[in-house]
Tab-separated table of C-alpha atoms in Angstrom:
chain	number	residue	atom	x	y	z
K	291	UNK	CA	-10.039	31.220	-4.280
K	292	UNK	CA	-11.654	29.196	-6.998
K	293	UNK	CA	-13.869	26.395	-5.881
K	294	UNK	CA	-15.839	23.621	-7.446
K	295	UNK	CA	-19.075	22.176	-5.823
K	296	UNK	CA	-20.981	19.040	-6.487
K	297	UNK	CA	-24.009	18.996	-4.320
K	298	UNK	CA	-25.047	15.443	-5.032
K	299	UNK	CA	-22.925	12.992	-3.099
K	300	UNK	CA	-24.812	9.969	-4.462
K	301	UNK	CA	-27.410	9.265	-7.120
K	302	UNK	CA	-29.267	6.122	-8.462
K	303	UNK	CA	-31.166	5.772	-11.598
K	304	UNK	CA	-32.588	2.845	-13.536
K	305	UNK	CA	-30.914	1.609	-16.675
K	306	UNK	CA	-31.926	3.467	-19.915
K	307	UNK	CA	-33.040	6.584	-17.945
K	308	UNK	CA	-31.466	9.956	-18.249
K	309	UNK	CA	-29.576	11.435	-15.351
K	310	UNK	CA	-28.120	14.770	-14.687
K	311	UNK	CA	-25.136	15.544	-12.371
K	312	UNK	CA	-24.690	18.989	-11.021
K	313	UNK	CA	-21.544	21.091	-10.742
K	314	UNK	CA	-21.089	24.745	-9.837
K	315	UNK	CA	-17.939	26.639	-9.608
K	316	UNK	CA	-16.689	29.999	-8.517
K	317	UNK	CA	-14.220	32.178	-10.466
K	318	UNK	CA	-13.659	35.761	-11.391
K	319	UNK	CA	-11.898	34.719	-14.587
K	320	UNK	CA	-13.463	34.819	-18.162
K	321	UNK	CA	-11.325	32.177	-19.891
K	322	UNK	CA	-11.001	28.730	-18.303
K	323	UNK	CA	-11.673	25.003	-18.875
K	324	UNK	CA	-14.108	22.623	-17.330
K	325	UNK	CA	-14.080	18.813	-17.245
K	326	UNK	CA	-15.990	15.784	-16.142
K	327	UNK	CA	-13.937	12.711	-15.186
K	328	UNK	CA	-15.400	9.310	-14.484
K	329	UNK	CA	-13.722	6.906	-11.990
K	330	UNK	CA	-15.257	3.367	-12.364
K	331	UNK	CA	-14.666	0.772	-9.661
K	332	UNK	CA	-11.317	-0.054	-11.512
K	333	UNK	CA	-10.230	3.290	-9.985
K	334	UNK	CA	-8.772	4.516	-13.347
K	335	UNK	CA	-9.623	8.116	-14.102
K	336	UNK	CA	-11.258	8.646	-17.510
K	337	UNK	CA	-12.108	12.003	-19.211
K	338	UNK	CA	-15.694	12.091	-20.076
K	339	UNK	CA	-16.153	15.512	-21.525
K	340	UNK	CA	-14.322	18.966	-21.735
K	341	UNK	CA	-15.657	22.455	-22.184
K	342	UNK	CA	-13.878	25.614	-23.092
K	343	UNK	CA	-15.413	28.656	-21.287
K	344	UNK	CA	-15.084	30.928	-24.383
K	345	UNK	CA	-17.268	28.532	-26.526
K	346	UNK	CA	-20.932	28.950	-26.043
K	347	UNK	CA	-21.883	25.749	-27.549
K	348	UNK	CA	-22.316	22.898	-25.042
K	349	UNK	CA	-19.823	20.041	-25.543
K	350	UNK	CA	-21.299	16.575	-26.317
K	351	UNK	CA	-19.653	13.115	-26.443
K	352	UNK	CA	-22.028	10.399	-27.576
K	353	UNK	CA	-24.488	9.819	-24.726
K	354	UNK	CA	-22.820	12.439	-22.615
K	355	UNK	CA	-23.463	16.258	-22.910
K	356	UNK	CA	-23.178	19.210	-20.707
K	357	UNK	CA	-25.271	22.232	-19.850
K	358	UNK	CA	-22.858	25.015	-19.497
K	359	UNK	CA	-24.251	28.164	-17.984
K	360	UNK	CA	-21.358	30.557	-17.722
K	361	UNK	CA	-23.260	33.325	-16.162
K	362	UNK	CA	-24.733	31.073	-13.532
K	363	UNK	CA	-21.321	29.295	-13.209
K	364	UNK	CA	-22.943	25.971	-13.701
K	365	UNK	CA	-21.705	22.906	-15.473
K	366	UNK	CA	-23.977	19.937	-15.314
K	367	UNK	CA	-23.453	16.566	-16.950
K	368	UNK	CA	-26.226	14.774	-18.719
K	369	UNK	CA	-26.071	11.059	-19.344
K	370	UNK	CA	-28.651	9.839	-21.761
K	371	UNK	CA	-29.829	6.136	-22.113
K	372	UNK	CA	-27.692	5.202	-19.064
K	373	UNK	CA	-25.949	1.944	-19.087
K	374	UNK	CA	-24.603	-0.370	-16.294
K	375	UNK	CA	-21.115	0.581	-17.264
K	376	UNK	CA	-21.853	4.176	-16.304
K	377	UNK	CA	-21.784	3.229	-12.685
K	378	UNK	CA	-18.865	5.170	-11.254
K	379	UNK	CA	-17.721	8.115	-9.387
K	380	UNK	CA	-18.058	11.332	-11.372
K	381	UNK	CA	-15.756	14.467	-10.683
K	382	UNK	CA	-16.146	17.926	-11.971
K	383	UNK	CA	-12.885	19.798	-12.534
K	384	UNK	CA	-11.831	23.434	-13.207
K	385	UNK	CA	-8.636	24.745	-14.768
K	386	UNK	CA	-7.617	28.323	-14.978
K	387	UNK	CA	-4.628	28.186	-17.564
K	388	UNK	CA	-3.457	31.747	-17.005
K	389	UNK	CA	-2.891	31.642	-13.200
K	390	UNK	CA	0.180	29.904	-12.289
K	391	UNK	CA	-0.658	29.762	-8.669
K	392	UNK	CA	-4.083	28.205	-9.337
K	393	UNK	CA	-4.351	24.555	-9.868
K	394	UNK	CA	-6.706	22.051	-11.508
K	395	UNK	CA	-9.461	21.911	-8.985
K	396	UNK	CA	-11.700	18.949	-8.490
K	397	UNK	CA	-15.090	18.766	-6.775
K	398	UNK	CA	-15.766	16.041	-4.161
K	399	UNK	CA	-17.485	13.843	-6.630
K	400	UNK	CA	-20.896	12.233	-7.126
K	401	UNK	CA	-21.267	8.523	-6.880
K	402	UNK	CA	-23.680	7.263	-9.567
K	403	UNK	CA	-25.412	3.879	-9.369
K	404	UNK	CA	-27.124	2.586	-12.594
K	405	UNK	CA	-29.632	-0.115	-11.546
K	406	UNK	CA	-30.682	-3.016	-13.721
J	192	UNK	CA	2.276	4.135	-25.455
J	193	UNK	CA	2.422	3.348	-21.726
J	194	UNK	CA	0.959	6.728	-20.778
J	195	UNK	CA	1.401	7.430	-16.991
J	196	UNK	CA	3.055	4.647	-15.085
J	197	UNK	CA	2.680	4.679	-11.317
J	198	UNK	CA	4.231	2.231	-8.969
J	199	UNK	CA	3.533	0.591	-6.612
J	200	UNK	CA	-0.153	-0.154	-6.873
J	201	UNK	CA	-0.328	-1.092	-3.157
J	202	UNK	CA	1.832	-0.334	-0.117
J	203	UNK	CA	1.588	-0.781	3.611
J	204	UNK	CA	3.912	1.217	5.857
J	205	UNK	CA	4.515	1.597	9.573
J	206	UNK	CA	4.296	4.962	11.062
J	207	UNK	CA	7.602	6.767	10.721
J	208	UNK	CA	8.796	4.859	7.683
J	209	UNK	CA	9.792	6.604	4.479
J	210	UNK	CA	9.001	5.641	0.913
J	211	UNK	CA	8.839	7.031	-2.627
J	212	UNK	CA	6.019	6.677	-5.009
J	213	UNK	CA	7.170	6.473	-8.554
J	214	UNK	CA	5.497	8.331	-11.511
J	215	UNK	CA	6.791	8.316	-15.104
J	216	UNK	CA	5.161	9.454	-18.287
J	217	UNK	CA	6.448	8.871	-21.894
J	218	UNK	CA	4.284	11.570	-23.613
J	219	UNK	CA	6.683	14.460	-23.100
J	220	UNK	CA	4.209	16.224	-20.998
J	221	UNK	CA	5.368	19.470	-19.324
J	222	UNK	CA	2.817	19.359	-16.423
J	223	UNK	CA	2.878	16.690	-13.817
J	224	UNK	CA	1.024	16.481	-10.504
J	225	UNK	CA	0.295	14.315	-7.563
J	226	UNK	CA	-3.262	14.060	-5.905
J	227	UNK	CA	-4.540	12.226	-3.069
J	228	UNK	CA	-8.154	10.765	-2.962
J	229	UNK	CA	-10.022	10.497	0.322
J	230	UNK	CA	-13.598	9.467	0.847
J	231	UNK	CA	-15.942	12.563	0.634
J	232	UNK	CA	-12.868	14.792	-0.211
J	233	UNK	CA	-12.518	14.429	-3.889
J	234	UNK	CA	-9.057	14.746	-5.285
J	235	UNK	CA	-6.658	17.148	-3.493
J	236	UNK	CA	-3.492	18.420	-5.164
J	237	UNK	CA	-0.278	17.692	-3.162
J	238	UNK	CA	2.472	18.943	-5.428
J	239	UNK	CA	2.809	19.922	-9.105
J	240	UNK	CA	5.467	20.660	-11.562
J	241	UNK	CA	5.210	22.798	-14.820
J	242	UNK	CA	8.494	21.510	-16.233
J	243	UNK	CA	11.887	19.883	-15.304
J	244	UNK	CA	13.424	21.638	-12.366
J	245	UNK	CA	10.334	23.415	-11.289
J	246	UNK	CA	7.957	22.318	-8.693
J	247	UNK	CA	5.413	23.954	-6.461
J	248	UNK	CA	3.024	23.171	-3.615
J	249	UNK	CA	-0.624	22.344	-3.958
J	250	UNK	CA	-3.384	22.307	-1.341
J	251	UNK	CA	-2.057	19.607	0.958
J	252	UNK	CA	1.842	19.496	0.637
J	253	UNK	CA	2.763	18.901	4.322
J	254	UNK	CA	4.616	15.546	4.854
J	255	UNK	CA	5.516	15.188	1.099
J	256	UNK	CA	8.453	16.132	-1.003
J	257	UNK	CA	8.769	16.099	-4.768
J	258	UNK	CA	11.598	16.663	-7.404
J	259	UNK	CA	11.502	16.873	-11.212
J	260	UNK	CA	14.973	16.281	-12.532
J	261	UNK	CA	13.794	14.983	-15.810
J	262	UNK	CA	10.570	15.651	-17.999
J	263	UNK	CA	9.540	11.997	-17.639
J	264	UNK	CA	9.727	11.381	-13.875
J	265	UNK	CA	8.000	12.954	-10.866
J	266	UNK	CA	8.479	10.987	-7.713
J	267	UNK	CA	6.629	11.733	-4.574
J	268	UNK	CA	8.471	11.114	-1.201
J	269	UNK	CA	6.833	10.497	2.100
J	270	UNK	CA	9.349	11.528	4.561
J	271	UNK	CA	8.010	10.074	7.789
J	272	UNK	CA	4.658	8.337	7.210
J	273	UNK	CA	1.715	9.067	9.413
J	274	UNK	CA	-1.711	7.346	9.603
J	275	UNK	CA	-3.171	10.634	8.223
J	276	UNK	CA	-1.473	9.782	4.886
J	277	UNK	CA	-3.494	6.658	4.420
J	278	UNK	CA	-5.031	7.412	1.103
J	279	UNK	CA	-5.231	6.559	-2.609
J	280	UNK	CA	-2.510	8.658	-4.563
J	281	UNK	CA	-2.679	9.527	-8.252
J	282	UNK	CA	-0.065	10.928	-10.467
J	283	UNK	CA	-1.389	12.805	-13.429
J	284	UNK	CA	0.255	14.669	-16.374
J	285	UNK	CA	-0.944	16.924	-19.264
J	286	UNK	CA	0.823	18.364	-22.292
J	287	UNK	CA	0.031	21.924	-21.419
J	288	UNK	CA	-2.098	23.609	-18.750
J	289	UNK	CA	-2.070	26.782	-20.882
J	290	UNK	CA	-4.148	24.916	-23.596
J	291	UNK	CA	-6.450	23.377	-21.159
J	292	UNK	CA	-5.331	19.842	-22.109
J	293	UNK	CA	-6.851	16.960	-20.277
J	294	UNK	CA	-5.011	15.146	-17.465
J	295	UNK	CA	-3.753	11.665	-18.000
J	296	UNK	CA	-3.876	9.663	-14.749
J	297	UNK	CA	-1.823	6.820	-13.499
J	298	UNK	CA	-3.645	3.792	-12.078
J	299	UNK	CA	-3.278	4.888	-8.604
J	300	UNK	CA	-1.489	3.714	-5.307
J	301	UNK	CA	-3.373	2.478	-2.277
J	302	UNK	CA	-1.203	3.433	0.703
J	303	UNK	CA	-1.999	2.237	4.254
J	304	UNK	CA	0.006	3.547	7.101
J	305	UNK	CA	-0.388	1.615	10.257
């Protein structure tokens, strides 16, 4: 079965620092999609970044970037110049589009605190 | 666009009661799903649907029923509520799983079963 592991339950960093959230996954497939979702205290789930496995280039969205290591099955999220509004729960997610019996799988999340 | 509309936002039930969580999307999405979120457990898939008339079980389907009679609506029914079903529930949809499209989430339902 495909799995997603986030090994850091909670992290804290000072405002303006850079922080990296780790995510590893397990699959035997070659084509798939990976996501990072943010859940602020409002509870709304927001897509942060999306990566297509067949693209070698790491995805970036403003201050957010990923380090996608396909061979190592690693998909870490880097937040640069962190802001107070980045305080949230972050979920890594995996999607195998070709397997009808497999679902969009989420990790257990990392709670990130940005300290003033 | 309204996106994914999920109701109610909060609900308290007594053990044994039944209820339906409503979910509607206006984006003509094929894929719809229900997740529950529990502390330390992430989001776990309850049921999902790849189109009208088609539903399938997720990771934790016991105690829940779904139906998909239209593209827009995907209600989740709790048949006989139990305290173990106390959780935050999210409905989510996407245009196409095959294309790896992102999920659009509803605002969640905080359910407490006493």
